[in-house]
């Protein structure tokens, strides 16, 4: 079974530039998550989709971050404009369902973003 | 912040020894999960313990949960060099996972 795919794996940009990350979840997984992991910390949820609808985006900095999941499959996360503090690994995860209480999440390899 | 805490932050042991990591969390939970993250790789799910369970085993892993103390522990027995990684607990309340800051385990041969 193919895992969660993410691209690019690495990205270096200058502050105030824009960047986009792409995620392809495991086939059949209804729920997709984007996490931000700053060096030395645990992942922090940015946004959760159930199919193509947003379930939780309470921790997404909406002035600069946006995400979409068209057709309920692939997802993109965009930062515009980027700040130095956005340097982090952006992890995408998927699970079979979001409404059930006991769902294992499967994580992609992440995109390491460096903002100079 | 609802983020939990792992203890210790870093742990160094020899191959064959046991490693114990502790986790505390702040909210009521549906379940608590442990993940492993190797350098340069994504997170891998290790084990899930439900809020009505007290102990669970999977291979060399043993997890305990004490909901009255809002704490959990992960025991890795007979450690191997390949166990070197960061370990995170994540508590699930609703559908969101709230991760702790992690314990970095180094196993030397």
PDB file of C-alpha atoms in Angstrom:
ATOM      1  CA  UNK A   1       0.000   0.000   0.000  1.00  0.00           C
ATOM      2  CA  UNK A   2       1.392   3.389  -0.979  1.00  0.00           C
ATOM      3  CA  UNK A   3       1.895   5.826   1.861  1.00  0.00           C
ATOM      4  CA  UNK A   4       1.211   9.535   2.125  1.00  0.00           C
ATOM      5  CA  UNK A   5       3.155  11.419  -0.539  1.00  0.00           C
ATOM      6  CA  UNK A   6       4.425  14.950  -0.129  1.00  0.00           C
ATOM      7  CA  UNK A   7       6.370  17.299  -2.357  1.00  0.00           C
ATOM      8  CA  UNK A   8       8.695  19.007  -2.445  1.00  0.00           C
ATOM      9  CA  UNK A   9      10.861  17.436   0.265  1.00  0.00           C
ATOM     10  CA  UNK A  10      12.889  20.586   0.763  1.00  0.00           C
ATOM     11  CA  UNK A  11      12.280  24.236  -0.023  1.00  0.00           C
ATOM     12  CA  UNK A  12      14.367  27.316   0.624  1.00  0.00           C
ATOM     13  CA  UNK A  13      12.818  30.736   0.075  1.00  0.00           C
ATOM     14  CA  UNK A  14      13.367  34.300   1.157  1.00  0.00           C
ATOM     15  CA  UNK A  15      11.010  36.051   3.527  1.00  0.00           C
ATOM     16  CA  UNK A  16       7.978  37.618   1.903  1.00  0.00           C
ATOM     17  CA  UNK A  17       8.037  35.048  -0.895  1.00  0.00           C
ATOM     18  CA  UNK A  18       5.243  32.544  -1.441  1.00  0.00           C
ATOM     19  CA  UNK A  19       5.453  28.776  -1.246  1.00  0.00           C
ATOM     20  CA  UNK A  20       3.102  25.849  -1.761  1.00  0.00           C
ATOM     21  CA  UNK A  21       3.232  22.273  -0.536  1.00  0.00           C
ATOM     22  CA  UNK A  22       1.381  19.339  -1.998  1.00  0.00           C
ATOM     23  CA  UNK A  23       0.039  16.197  -0.321  1.00  0.00           C
ATOM     24  CA  UNK A  24      -1.497  13.020  -1.714  1.00  0.00           C
ATOM     25  CA  UNK A  25      -3.075  10.933   1.079  1.00  0.00           C
ATOM     26  CA  UNK A  26      -3.483   7.194   1.222  1.00  0.00           C
ATOM     27  CA  UNK A  27      -6.195   6.065  -1.169  1.00  0.00           C
ATOM     28  CA  UNK A  28      -9.580   5.879   0.515  1.00  0.00           C
ATOM     29  CA  UNK A  29      -8.621   8.014   3.503  1.00  0.00           C
ATOM     30  CA  UNK A  30     -11.337  10.578   4.096  1.00  0.00           C
ATOM     31  CA  UNK A  31      -9.463  12.732   6.582  1.00  0.00           C
ATOM     32  CA  UNK A  32      -6.373  14.773   5.816  1.00  0.00           C
ATOM     33  CA  UNK A  33      -4.293  16.812   8.234  1.00  0.00           C
ATOM     34  CA  UNK A  34      -1.552  19.410   7.888  1.00  0.00           C
ATOM     35  CA  UNK A  35       0.869  19.820  10.796  1.00  0.00           C
ATOM     36  CA  UNK A  36       3.712  22.254  11.412  1.00  0.00           C
ATOM     37  CA  UNK A  37       6.718  20.910  13.296  1.00  0.00           C
ATOM     38  CA  UNK A  38       9.241  23.469  14.462  1.00  0.00           C
ATOM     39  CA  UNK A  39      12.707  22.134  15.311  1.00  0.00           C
ATOM     40  CA  UNK A  40      12.787  20.578  18.755  1.00  0.00           C
ATOM     41  CA  UNK A  41       9.003  20.510  19.168  1.00  0.00           C
ATOM     42  CA  UNK A  42       6.163  18.146  18.472  1.00  0.00           C
ATOM     43  CA  UNK A  43       3.865  18.609  15.482  1.00  0.00           C
ATOM     44  CA  UNK A  44       1.102  21.181  15.791  1.00  0.00           C
ATOM     45  CA  UNK A  45      -2.115  20.753  13.853  1.00  0.00           C
ATOM     46  CA  UNK A  46      -2.760  23.521  11.348  1.00  0.00           C
ATOM     47  CA  UNK A  47      -5.851  22.248   9.562  1.00  0.00           C
ATOM     48  CA  UNK A  48      -7.978  19.130   9.272  1.00  0.00           C
ATOM     49  CA  UNK A  49     -10.163  18.186   6.297  1.00  0.00           C
ATOM     50  CA  UNK A  50     -12.934  15.625   6.211  1.00  0.00           C
ATOM     51  CA  UNK A  51     -13.322  14.834   2.505  1.00  0.00           C
ATOM     52  CA  UNK A  52     -13.184  18.352   1.011  1.00  0.00           C
ATOM     53  CA  UNK A  53     -14.626  20.188   4.002  1.00  0.00           C
ATOM     54  CA  UNK A  54     -12.671  21.890   6.793  1.00  0.00           C
ATOM     55  CA  UNK A  55     -13.188  20.315  10.240  1.00  0.00           C
ATOM     56  CA  UNK A  56     -10.678  22.339  12.256  1.00  0.00           C
ATOM     57  CA  UNK A  57      -8.549  25.297  11.195  1.00  0.00           C
ATOM     58  CA  UNK A  58      -8.407  27.054  14.548  1.00  0.00           C
ATOM     59  CA  UNK A  59      -4.604  27.111  14.627  1.00  0.00           C
ATOM     60  CA  UNK A  60      -4.064  28.112  11.010  1.00  0.00           C
ATOM     61  CA  UNK A  61      -2.654  31.676  10.695  1.00  0.00           C
ATOM     62  CA  UNK A  62      -5.234  32.666   8.154  1.00  0.00           C
ATOM     63  CA  UNK A  63      -3.631  36.004   7.312  1.00  0.00           C
ATOM     64  CA  UNK A  64      -0.833  34.155   5.526  1.00  0.00           C
ATOM     65  CA  UNK A  65      -1.659  30.451   5.390  1.00  0.00           C
ATOM     66  CA  UNK A  66      -4.305  28.833   3.217  1.00  0.00           C
ATOM     67  CA  UNK A  67      -5.147  25.252   2.360  1.00  0.00           C
ATOM     68  CA  UNK A  68      -7.527  23.492   0.082  1.00  0.00           C
ATOM     69  CA  UNK A  69      -8.522  19.945  -0.695  1.00  0.00           C
ATOM     70  CA  UNK A  70     -10.275  19.929  -4.013  1.00  0.00           C
ATOM     71  CA  UNK A  71     -12.305  16.814  -4.839  1.00  0.00           C
ATOM     72  CA  UNK A  72     -11.546  15.432  -1.399  1.00  0.00           C
ATOM     73  CA  UNK A  73      -8.241  13.819  -2.372  1.00  0.00           C
ATOM     74  CA  UNK A  74      -5.032  15.837  -2.852  1.00  0.00           C
ATOM     75  CA  UNK A  75      -4.366  18.928  -0.797  1.00  0.00           C
ATOM     76  CA  UNK A  76      -2.178  22.003  -1.060  1.00  0.00           C
ATOM     77  CA  UNK A  77      -0.950  24.238   1.734  1.00  0.00           C
ATOM     78  CA  UNK A  78       0.203  27.732   0.811  1.00  0.00           C
ATOM     79  CA  UNK A  79       2.096  30.397   2.701  1.00  0.00           C
ATOM     80  CA  UNK A  80       1.960  33.934   1.351  1.00  0.00           C
ATOM     81  CA  UNK A  81       4.008  35.870   2.344  1.00  0.00           C
ATOM     82  CA  UNK A  82       6.446  33.737   4.329  1.00  0.00           C
ATOM     83  CA  UNK A  83       8.093  34.901   7.543  1.00  0.00           C
ATOM     84  CA  UNK A  84      11.291  33.697   9.172  1.00  0.00           C
ATOM     85  CA  UNK A  85       9.311  31.936  11.902  1.00  0.00           C
ATOM     86  CA  UNK A  86       7.593  29.760   9.291  1.00  0.00           C
ATOM     87  CA  UNK A  87      10.805  27.725   8.975  1.00  0.00           C
ATOM     88  CA  UNK A  88       9.683  24.246   9.966  1.00  0.00           C
ATOM     89  CA  UNK A  89       8.788  20.819   8.645  1.00  0.00           C
ATOM     90  CA  UNK A  90       5.266  20.645   7.257  1.00  0.00           C
ATOM     91  CA  UNK A  91       3.758  17.217   7.712  1.00  0.00           C
ATOM     92  CA  UNK A  92       0.716  15.848   5.969  1.00  0.00           C
ATOM     93  CA  UNK A  93      -1.190  12.935   7.475  1.00  0.00           C
ATOM     94  CA  UNK A  94      -4.301  10.993   6.583  1.00  0.00           C
ATOM     95  CA  UNK A  95      -6.683   8.640   8.334  1.00  0.00           C
ATOM     96  CA  UNK A  96      -9.640   6.535   7.319  1.00  0.00           C
ATOM     97  CA  UNK A  97     -12.171   8.689   9.114  1.00  0.00           C
ATOM     98  CA  UNK A  98     -12.166  11.703  11.350  1.00  0.00           C
ATOM     99  CA  UNK A  99     -15.388  11.226  13.217  1.00  0.00           C
ATOM    100  CA  UNK A 100     -14.395   7.979  14.895  1.00  0.00           C
ATOM    101  CA  UNK A 101     -12.521   8.329  18.135  1.00  0.00           C
ATOM    102  CA  UNK A 102      -9.729   5.877  17.490  1.00  0.00           C
ATOM    103  CA  UNK A 103      -8.141   6.656  14.174  1.00  0.00           C
ATOM    104  CA  UNK A 104      -4.507   5.964  13.433  1.00  0.00           C
ATOM    105  CA  UNK A 105      -2.939   8.754  11.416  1.00  0.00           C
ATOM    106  CA  UNK A 106      -0.402   7.945   8.717  1.00  0.00           C
ATOM    107  CA  UNK A 107       2.209  10.605   8.097  1.00  0.00           C
ATOM    108  CA  UNK A 108       4.103  11.601   4.991  1.00  0.00           C
ATOM    109  CA  UNK A 109       7.867  12.344   5.012  1.00  0.00           C
ATOM    110  CA  UNK A 110       7.269  16.080   5.329  1.00  0.00           C
ATOM    111  CA  UNK A 111       8.499  19.190   3.541  1.00  0.00           C
ATOM    112  CA  UNK A 112      11.352  21.007   5.234  1.00  0.00           C
ATOM    113  CA  UNK A 113      10.923  24.756   4.683  1.00  0.00           C
ATOM    114  CA  UNK A 114      13.736  27.212   5.321  1.00  0.00           C
ATOM    115  CA  UNK A 115      12.891  30.901   5.168  1.00  0.00           C
ATOM    116  CA  UNK A 116      15.933  33.180   4.847  1.00  0.00           C
TER     117      UNK A 116
ATOM    118  CA  UNK B   1      -1.324  25.567  25.416  1.00  0.00           C
ATOM    119  CA  UNK B   2      -2.834  22.103  25.491  1.00  0.00           C
ATOM    120  CA  UNK B   3       0.477  20.529  24.523  1.00  0.00           C
ATOM    121  CA  UNK B   4       1.625  17.701  26.763  1.00  0.00           C
ATOM    122  CA  UNK B   5       5.086  17.074  28.112  1.00  0.00           C
ATOM    123  CA  UNK B   6       7.416  14.121  27.773  1.00  0.00           C
ATOM    124  CA  UNK B   7       9.996  13.228  30.341  1.00  0.00           C
ATOM    125  CA  UNK B   8      12.917  12.948  30.045  1.00  0.00           C
ATOM    126  CA  UNK B   9      13.713  15.243  27.122  1.00  0.00           C
ATOM    127  CA  UNK B  10      16.711  13.075  26.231  1.00  0.00           C
ATOM    128  CA  UNK B  11      17.743   9.541  27.163  1.00  0.00           C
ATOM    129  CA  UNK B  12      20.961   7.661  26.367  1.00  0.00           C
ATOM    130  CA  UNK B  13      21.240   3.918  26.995  1.00  0.00           C
ATOM    131  CA  UNK B  14      23.213   0.878  25.873  1.00  0.00           C
ATOM    132  CA  UNK B  15      21.852  -1.794  23.571  1.00  0.00           C
ATOM    133  CA  UNK B  16      19.927  -4.412  25.504  1.00  0.00           C
ATOM    134  CA  UNK B  17      18.802  -2.025  28.230  1.00  0.00           C
ATOM    135  CA  UNK B  18      15.220  -0.930  28.730  1.00  0.00           C
ATOM    136  CA  UNK B  19      14.064   2.621  27.976  1.00  0.00           C
ATOM    137  CA  UNK B  20      11.171   4.278  29.782  1.00  0.00           C
ATOM    138  CA  UNK B  21       9.577   7.523  28.645  1.00  0.00           C
ATOM    139  CA  UNK B  22       6.803   9.347  30.420  1.00  0.00           C
ATOM    140  CA  UNK B  23       4.125  11.640  29.105  1.00  0.00           C
ATOM    141  CA  UNK B  24       1.724  13.987  30.827  1.00  0.00           C
ATOM    142  CA  UNK B  25      -1.256  15.648  29.189  1.00  0.00           C
ATOM    143  CA  UNK B  26      -3.734  18.322  30.147  1.00  0.00           C
ATOM    144  CA  UNK B  27      -7.157  17.514  28.734  1.00  0.00           C
ATOM    145  CA  UNK B  28      -9.521  14.566  28.970  1.00  0.00           C
ATOM    146  CA  UNK B  29      -8.824  12.091  26.191  1.00  0.00           C
ATOM    147  CA  UNK B  30     -10.398   9.460  23.961  1.00  0.00           C
ATOM    148  CA  UNK B  31      -7.075   7.735  23.517  1.00  0.00           C
ATOM    149  CA  UNK B  32      -3.347   8.295  23.775  1.00  0.00           C
ATOM    150  CA  UNK B  33      -0.953   7.375  21.009  1.00  0.00           C
ATOM    151  CA  UNK B  34       2.816   7.033  20.772  1.00  0.00           C
ATOM    152  CA  UNK B  35       4.763   7.865  17.624  1.00  0.00           C
ATOM    153  CA  UNK B  36       8.399   7.475  16.615  1.00  0.00           C
ATOM    154  CA  UNK B  37      10.303   9.864  14.373  1.00  0.00           C
ATOM    155  CA  UNK B  38      13.668   8.951  12.923  1.00  0.00           C
ATOM    156  CA  UNK B  39      16.024  11.633  11.712  1.00  0.00           C
ATOM    157  CA  UNK B  40      14.838  12.902   8.354  1.00  0.00           C
ATOM    158  CA  UNK B  41      11.728  10.727   8.279  1.00  0.00           C
ATOM    159  CA  UNK B  42       8.074  11.191   9.043  1.00  0.00           C
ATOM    160  CA  UNK B  43       6.229  10.050  12.107  1.00  0.00           C
ATOM    161  CA  UNK B  44       5.415   6.377  12.501  1.00  0.00           C
ATOM    162  CA  UNK B  45       2.532   5.222  14.673  1.00  0.00           C
ATOM    163  CA  UNK B  46       3.644   2.767  17.363  1.00  0.00           C
ATOM    164  CA  UNK B  47       0.706   2.040  19.626  1.00  0.00           C
ATOM    165  CA  UNK B  48      -2.681   3.386  20.710  1.00  0.00           C
ATOM    166  CA  UNK B  49      -4.190   2.945  24.152  1.00  0.00           C
ATOM    167  CA  UNK B  50      -7.819   3.832  24.753  1.00  0.00           C
ATOM    168  CA  UNK B  51      -8.972   5.841  27.723  1.00  0.00           C
ATOM    169  CA  UNK B  52     -10.621   2.782  29.315  1.00  0.00           C
ATOM    170  CA  UNK B  53      -7.441   0.680  29.043  1.00  0.00           C
ATOM    171  CA  UNK B  54      -4.638   0.666  31.574  1.00  0.00           C
ATOM    172  CA  UNK B  55      -1.908  -1.284  29.829  1.00  0.00           C
ATOM    173  CA  UNK B  56      -1.140  -2.474  26.333  1.00  0.00           C
ATOM    174  CA  UNK B  57       1.666  -4.493  24.748  1.00  0.00           C
ATOM    175  CA  UNK B  58       3.001  -4.644  21.229  1.00  0.00           C
ATOM    176  CA  UNK B  59       6.179  -6.614  20.636  1.00  0.00           C
ATOM    177  CA  UNK B  60       8.899  -4.949  22.720  1.00  0.00           C
ATOM    178  CA  UNK B  61       6.639  -2.018  23.578  1.00  0.00           C
ATOM    179  CA  UNK B  62       4.582  -1.670  26.727  1.00  0.00           C
ATOM    180  CA  UNK B  63       2.334   1.327  27.298  1.00  0.00           C
ATOM    181  CA  UNK B  64       0.510   2.241  30.479  1.00  0.00           C
ATOM    182  CA  UNK B  65      -2.152   4.886  30.974  1.00  0.00           C
ATOM    183  CA  UNK B  66      -3.294   6.525  34.201  1.00  0.00           C
ATOM    184  CA  UNK B  67      -6.192   8.828  33.427  1.00  0.00           C
ATOM    185  CA  UNK B  68      -6.492   9.961  37.045  1.00  0.00           C
ATOM    186  CA  UNK B  69      -2.965  11.374  36.822  1.00  0.00           C
ATOM    187  CA  UNK B  70      -3.261  12.307  33.135  1.00  0.00           C
ATOM    188  CA  UNK B  71      -0.070  10.410  32.406  1.00  0.00           C
ATOM    189  CA  UNK B  72       1.256   7.603  30.246  1.00  0.00           C
ATOM    190  CA  UNK B  73       4.509   5.734  29.960  1.00  0.00           C
ATOM    191  CA  UNK B  74       6.205   3.910  27.102  1.00  0.00           C
ATOM    192  CA  UNK B  75       8.634   1.100  27.888  1.00  0.00           C
ATOM    193  CA  UNK B  76      10.903  -0.281  25.187  1.00  0.00           C
ATOM    194  CA  UNK B  77      12.513  -3.519  26.305  1.00  0.00           C
ATOM    195  CA  UNK B  78      15.817  -4.950  25.067  1.00  0.00           C
ATOM    196  CA  UNK B  79      16.606  -1.800  23.104  1.00  0.00           C
ATOM    197  CA  UNK B  80      18.479  -1.862  19.802  1.00  0.00           C
ATOM    198  CA  UNK B  81      20.529   0.750  17.983  1.00  0.00           C
ATOM    199  CA  UNK B  82      17.661   0.993  15.484  1.00  0.00           C
ATOM    200  CA  UNK B  83      15.420   2.299  18.286  1.00  0.00           C
ATOM    201  CA  UNK B  84      17.393   5.559  18.213  1.00  0.00           C
ATOM    202  CA  UNK B  85      14.766   8.185  17.414  1.00  0.00           C
ATOM    203  CA  UNK B  86      12.486  10.805  18.910  1.00  0.00           C
ATOM    204  CA  UNK B  87       9.361   9.510  20.600  1.00  0.00           C
ATOM    205  CA  UNK B  88       6.180  11.553  20.903  1.00  0.00           C
ATOM    206  CA  UNK B  89       3.002  10.985  22.796  1.00  0.00           C
ATOM    207  CA  UNK B  90      -0.178  12.404  21.331  1.00  0.00           C
ATOM    208  CA  UNK B  91      -3.471  12.618  23.111  1.00  0.00           C
ATOM    209  CA  UNK B  92      -6.662  12.572  21.152  1.00  0.00           C
ATOM    210  CA  UNK B  93      -9.710  14.463  22.349  1.00  0.00           C
ATOM    211  CA  UNK B  94     -12.254  14.637  19.577  1.00  0.00           C
ATOM    212  CA  UNK B  95     -10.535  14.158  16.242  1.00  0.00           C
ATOM    213  CA  UNK B  96      -7.409  16.252  16.789  1.00  0.00           C
ATOM    214  CA  UNK B  97      -4.089  14.875  18.004  1.00  0.00           C
ATOM    215  CA  UNK B  98      -2.148  17.035  20.449  1.00  0.00           C
ATOM    216  CA  UNK B  99       1.524  16.111  20.467  1.00  0.00           C
ATOM    217  CA  UNK B 100       4.042  16.560  23.250  1.00  0.00           C
ATOM    218  CA  UNK B 101       7.543  17.885  22.706  1.00  0.00           C
ATOM    219  CA  UNK B 102       9.131  14.450  22.512  1.00  0.00           C
ATOM    220  CA  UNK B 103      11.875  12.383  24.086  1.00  0.00           C
ATOM    221  CA  UNK B 104      15.074  11.852  22.113  1.00  0.00           C
ATOM    222  CA  UNK B 105      16.369   8.321  22.662  1.00  0.00           C
ATOM    223  CA  UNK B 106      19.927   7.332  21.778  1.00  0.00           C
ATOM    224  CA  UNK B 107      20.850   3.662  21.897  1.00  0.00           C
ATOM    225  CA  UNK B 108      24.528   2.904  21.548  1.00  0.00           C
ATOM    226  CA  UNK B 109      25.983  -0.463  20.626  1.00  0.00           C
TER     227      UNK B 109
END
